[in-house]
CSV table of C-alpha atoms in Angstrom, one decimal:
chain,number,residue,atom,x,y,z
A,442,ASP,CA,163.2,76.5,131.6
A,443,ALA,CA,164.8,73.1,132.7
A,444,LYS,CA,165.4,70.5,130.1
A,445,THR,CA,163.5,67.3,129.5
A,446,THR,CA,164.6,64.1,128.1
A,447,GLN,CA,162.1,61.6,126.6
A,448,PRO,CA,162.7,58.5,124.2
A,449,ASN,CA,162.4,59.2,120.6
A,450,SER,CA,159.6,56.5,120.0
A,451,MET,CA,157.8,53.9,121.8
A,452,GLU,CA,155.6,51.1,120.7
A,453,SER,CA,152.4,49.6,122.3
A,454,ASN,CA,149.6,47.3,121.6
A,455,GLU,CA,146.1,48.4,121.5
A,456,GLU,CA,144.1,48.1,124.7
A,457,GLU,CA,147.3,47.5,126.8
A,458,PRO,CA,148.7,50.4,129.2
A,459,VAL,CA,151.5,52.7,128.0
A,460,HIS,CA,154.0,54.2,130.3
A,461,LEU,CA,155.8,57.0,128.7
A,462,PRO,CA,158.9,58.3,130.7
A,463,CYS,CA,160.5,61.7,131.1
A,464,ASN,CA,163.6,62.7,132.8
A,465,HIS,CA,164.0,66.2,134.1
A,466,SER,CA,167.0,65.9,136.6
A,467,THR,CA,167.4,69.7,136.8
A,468,ILE,CA,163.8,70.6,137.4
A,469,SER,CA,163.3,73.3,139.8
A,470,GLY,CA,161.2,73.5,142.9
A,471,THR,CA,158.5,75.4,141.2
A,472,ASP,CA,158.4,73.8,137.7
A,473,TYR,CA,155.2,72.3,136.8
A,474,ILE,CA,155.4,69.1,134.5
A,475,HIS,CA,152.9,69.4,131.7
A,476,TRP,CA,152.1,66.8,128.9
A,477,TYR,CA,150.8,67.6,125.3
A,478,ARG,CA,150.3,65.5,122.6
A,479,GLN,CA,150.2,66.0,118.9
A,480,LEU,CA,147.9,63.6,116.9
A,481,PRO,CA,149.0,63.5,113.2
A,482,SER,CA,148.0,66.7,111.1
A,483,GLN,CA,146.5,68.4,114.3
A,484,GLY,CA,147.8,71.0,116.5
A,485,PRO,CA,149.0,70.0,120.0
A,486,GLU,CA,146.5,68.9,122.8
A,487,TYR,CA,146.8,69.5,126.6
A,488,VAL,CA,147.0,66.0,128.3
A,489,ILE,CA,147.8,66.7,131.9
A,490,HIS,CA,150.0,68.6,134.5
A,491,GLY,CA,151.3,68.3,138.0
A,492,LEU,CA,153.6,69.6,140.4
A,493,THR,CA,154.3,66.9,143.1
A,494,SER,CA,151.5,64.6,143.6
A,495,ASN,CA,150.4,62.0,141.2
A,496,VAL,CA,147.5,63.3,139.1
A,497,ASN,CA,144.6,61.5,137.3
A,498,ASN,CA,142.1,62.8,134.5
A,499,ARG,CA,139.9,61.3,131.9
A,500,MET,CA,142.6,61.1,129.6
A,501,ALA,CA,145.8,59.9,131.3
A,502,SER,CA,147.7,59.7,134.7
A,503,LEU,CA,151.0,61.4,135.7
A,504,ALA,CA,153.0,59.6,138.1
A,505,ILE,CA,155.9,62.2,139.5
A,506,ALA,CA,158.9,60.6,141.2
A,507,GLU,CA,159.4,61.5,144.7
A,508,ASP,CA,162.5,63.7,144.1
A,509,ARG,CA,160.8,65.1,141.0
A,510,LYS,CA,163.6,64.2,138.5
A,511,SER,CA,161.4,62.1,136.7
A,512,SER,CA,157.9,61.4,135.6
A,513,THR,CA,155.7,59.0,133.7
A,514,LEU,CA,152.7,59.6,131.7
A,515,ILE,CA,150.3,56.6,131.6
A,516,LEU,CA,147.8,55.8,129.3
A,517,HIS,CA,145.6,53.2,130.9
A,518,ARG,CA,144.2,51.4,127.7
A,519,ALA,CA,146.1,52.5,124.6
A,520,THR,CA,143.8,52.9,121.6
A,521,LEU,CA,144.9,53.6,117.9
A,522,ARG,CA,143.6,57.0,118.2
A,523,ASP,CA,146.4,57.5,121.1
A,524,ALA,CA,149.3,57.2,118.5
A,525,ALA,CA,150.7,60.7,118.6
A,526,VAL,CA,153.9,62.5,119.6
A,527,TYR,CA,153.8,63.0,123.4
A,528,TYR,CA,155.7,66.3,124.6
A,529,CYS,CA,156.9,66.4,128.4
A,530,ILE,CA,157.4,70.0,129.0
A,531,LEU,CA,158.6,72.1,132.4
A,532,ARG,CA,157.2,75.5,133.0
A,533,ASP,CA,157.6,77.8,136.0
A,534,PRO,CA,154.2,80.0,136.4
A,535,HIS,CA,156.3,82.5,138.4
A,536,GLU,CA,158.7,83.3,135.7
A,537,ASP,CA,157.8,86.8,134.2
A,538,ALA,CA,158.7,85.5,130.6
A,539,GLY,CA,155.3,84.6,129.5
A,540,ASN,CA,153.6,81.4,129.4
A,541,MET,CA,154.9,79.9,126.4
A,542,LEU,CA,155.5,76.3,126.2
A,543,THR,CA,159.0,75.0,125.2
A,544,PHE,CA,158.7,72.0,123.0
A,545,GLY,CA,161.6,69.3,122.7
A,546,GLY,CA,161.5,66.4,120.4
A,547,GLY,CA,158.8,64.3,122.2
A,548,THR,CA,158.3,60.7,122.2
A,549,ARG,CA,156.3,59.1,119.0
A,550,LEU,CA,154.1,56.7,120.4
A,551,MET,CA,153.1,53.9,117.9
A,552,VAL,CA,150.0,51.6,118.9
A,553,LYS,CA,149.7,48.3,117.1
A,554,PRO,CA,146.2,46.8,116.5
B,9,ASP,CA,137.6,70.4,118.6
B,10,SER,CA,139.7,73.0,120.9
B,11,GLY,CA,137.4,75.9,120.2
B,12,VAL,CA,140.4,77.8,118.5
B,13,THR,CA,139.9,78.6,115.0
B,14,GLN,CA,142.5,79.5,112.4
B,15,THR,CA,142.5,80.8,108.7
B,16,PRO,CA,143.3,80.1,106.2
B,17,LYS,CA,143.9,76.3,106.6
B,18,HIS,CA,146.4,76.3,103.6
B,19,LEU,CA,148.4,79.2,102.1
B,20,ILE,CA,150.5,78.8,98.9
B,21,THR,CA,152.4,82.1,98.1
B,22,ALA,CA,155.7,83.1,96.4
B,23,THR,CA,159.0,84.4,98.0
B,24,GLY,CA,159.0,88.1,99.1
B,25,GLN,CA,155.3,88.2,99.4
B,26,ARG,CA,153.5,89.1,102.6
B,27,VAL,CA,150.7,87.2,104.2
B,28,THR,CA,148.4,87.5,107.2
B,29,LEU,CA,147.4,84.4,109.2
B,30,ARG,CA,144.2,84.8,111.4
B,31,CYS,CA,143.2,83.3,114.9
B,32,SER,CA,140.1,83.1,116.8
B,33,PRO,CA,140.9,82.2,120.6
B,34,ARG,CA,138.5,80.2,122.6
B,35,SER,CA,135.4,82.0,124.0
B,36,GLY,CA,136.8,83.9,126.9
B,37,ASP,CA,140.3,83.5,126.6
B,38,LEU,CA,142.5,86.6,126.8
B,39,SER,CA,145.8,85.2,125.9
B,40,VAL,CA,146.8,84.3,122.6
B,41,TYR,CA,150.0,82.4,121.4
B,42,TRP,CA,151.7,81.7,118.1
B,43,TYR,CA,154.1,78.9,117.4
B,44,GLN,CA,155.9,77.7,114.2
B,45,GLN,CA,156.3,74.1,113.4
B,46,SER,CA,158.9,73.1,110.9
B,47,LEU,CA,160.6,69.8,110.0
B,48,ASP,CA,164.1,70.8,111.1
B,49,GLN,CA,163.2,73.3,114.1
B,50,GLY,CA,160.1,71.3,115.6
B,51,LEU,CA,157.6,73.5,117.5
B,52,GLN,CA,158.8,76.8,118.4
B,53,PHE,CA,157.2,79.6,120.2
B,54,LEU,CA,156.8,83.0,118.5
B,55,ILE,CA,154.9,85.7,120.4
B,56,GLN,CA,152.2,85.8,123.1
B,57,TYR,CA,149.5,88.4,123.5
B,58,TYR,CA,147.3,89.0,126.7
B,59,ASN,CA,144.3,91.3,126.3
B,60,GLY,CA,145.7,93.3,123.8
B,61,GLU,CA,149.2,93.7,124.9
B,62,GLU,CA,152.3,92.0,123.8
B,63,ARG,CA,153.5,89.7,126.7
B,64,ALA,CA,156.4,87.7,125.6
B,65,LYS,CA,158.5,87.2,122.5
B,66,GLY,CA,160.3,84.0,121.3
B,67,ASN,CA,162.1,83.1,118.1
B,68,ILE,CA,160.2,85.5,116.1
B,69,LEU,CA,161.8,87.0,113.0
B,70,GLU,CA,161.8,90.9,112.5
B,71,ARG,CA,160.1,90.3,109.3
B,72,PHE,CA,157.0,88.8,111.3
B,73,SER,CA,154.6,90.7,113.6
B,74,ALA,CA,151.6,89.9,115.4
B,75,GLN,CA,148.7,91.9,117.0
B,76,GLN,CA,145.7,91.3,119.1
B,77,PHE,CA,142.5,93.3,118.4
B,78,PRO,CA,139.9,94.4,120.9
B,79,ASP,CA,137.7,91.6,120.3
B,80,LEU,CA,140.6,89.5,121.2
B,81,HIS,CA,141.2,87.7,117.9
B,82,SER,CA,144.9,87.7,116.7
B,83,GLU,CA,146.8,88.2,113.4
B,84,LEU,CA,150.1,87.0,112.6
B,85,ASN,CA,151.8,89.0,109.6
B,86,LEU,CA,154.8,87.5,107.6
B,87,SER,CA,156.5,89.6,105.1
B,88,SER,CA,159.3,89.3,102.8
B,89,LEU,CA,158.6,85.5,102.8
B,90,GLU,CA,161.4,83.2,102.2
B,91,LEU,CA,161.5,79.4,101.2
B,92,GLY,CA,162.4,78.6,104.9
B,93,ASP,CA,159.2,80.3,106.1
B,94,SER,CA,157.4,77.3,104.8
B,95,ALA,CA,155.7,75.8,108.0
B,96,LEU,CA,152.7,75.2,110.0
B,97,TYR,CA,151.7,78.0,112.4
B,98,PHE,CA,149.6,77.3,115.2
B,99,CYS,CA,147.7,79.5,117.3
B,100,ALA,CA,147.0,78.6,120.8
B,101,SER,CA,145.0,80.5,123.5
B,102,SER,CA,144.6,80.2,127.3
B,103,VAL,CA,142.0,81.7,130.0
B,104,GLY,CA,144.4,84.3,131.3
B,105,LEU,CA,148.2,84.2,132.1
B,106,ASP,CA,148.2,80.8,133.8
B,107,PRO,CA,150.5,78.3,131.9
B,108,TYR,CA,148.4,75.1,132.8
B,109,GLU,CA,146.3,74.5,129.9
B,110,GLN,CA,146.8,76.1,126.2
B,111,TYR,CA,144.4,75.0,123.6
B,112,PHE,CA,145.6,74.9,120.0
B,113,GLY,CA,144.1,75.6,116.7
B,114,PRO,CA,144.4,73.3,113.7
B,115,GLY,CA,147.0,75.3,112.4
B,116,THR,CA,147.8,77.1,109.0
B,117,ARG,CA,150.0,75.4,106.5
B,118,LEU,CA,152.1,78.0,104.8
B,119,THR,CA,154.0,77.1,101.7
B,120,VAL,CA,156.5,79.4,99.9
B,121,THR,CA,157.5,78.9,96.5
């Protein structure tokens, strides 16, 4: 799987939008971009995924650059509960190697009240 | 609540011993994944089962083995335990072989003394 690069940590104020960047310059045409997050003392939690177009769901939005070499996870209004480690993961569903997720270091998001 | 259950929540055992971790996937999910999270290695994929058959292997030690039973629950067996095996072990499940959403359980914290 192609590699992703994320900042180690970011800080945000409560009730403000948060933009979490992810660089993936070696992404292939069939790689999907997945975001998971891990709240303290919990298992990872699916957030969103996309291929080429921007995606929205109840948790967040995913903005994908036109060249797909980077993407941004957008939390529209951060709450204290959004403090977590956010992982950006690339996955090609056509690979025959199973469907495991390869987690990197992620970005630790801290939310200030 | 992801719908994935893991037992036990905590496990403390001595070096050289053998333990079994249990996972029940979400109702209807056929794929089960095991991940290990340690402080120095981060979240690492161990093994995947799909409908009772091994699908993919990651960084799983030979001392570790897993299986998925006809009722789709899975067990991860860890033997000849070493201090370095102390970690959080997560189970995840997904509907089929699609990689889009994996649902993680709360984890089992294993401490080897």
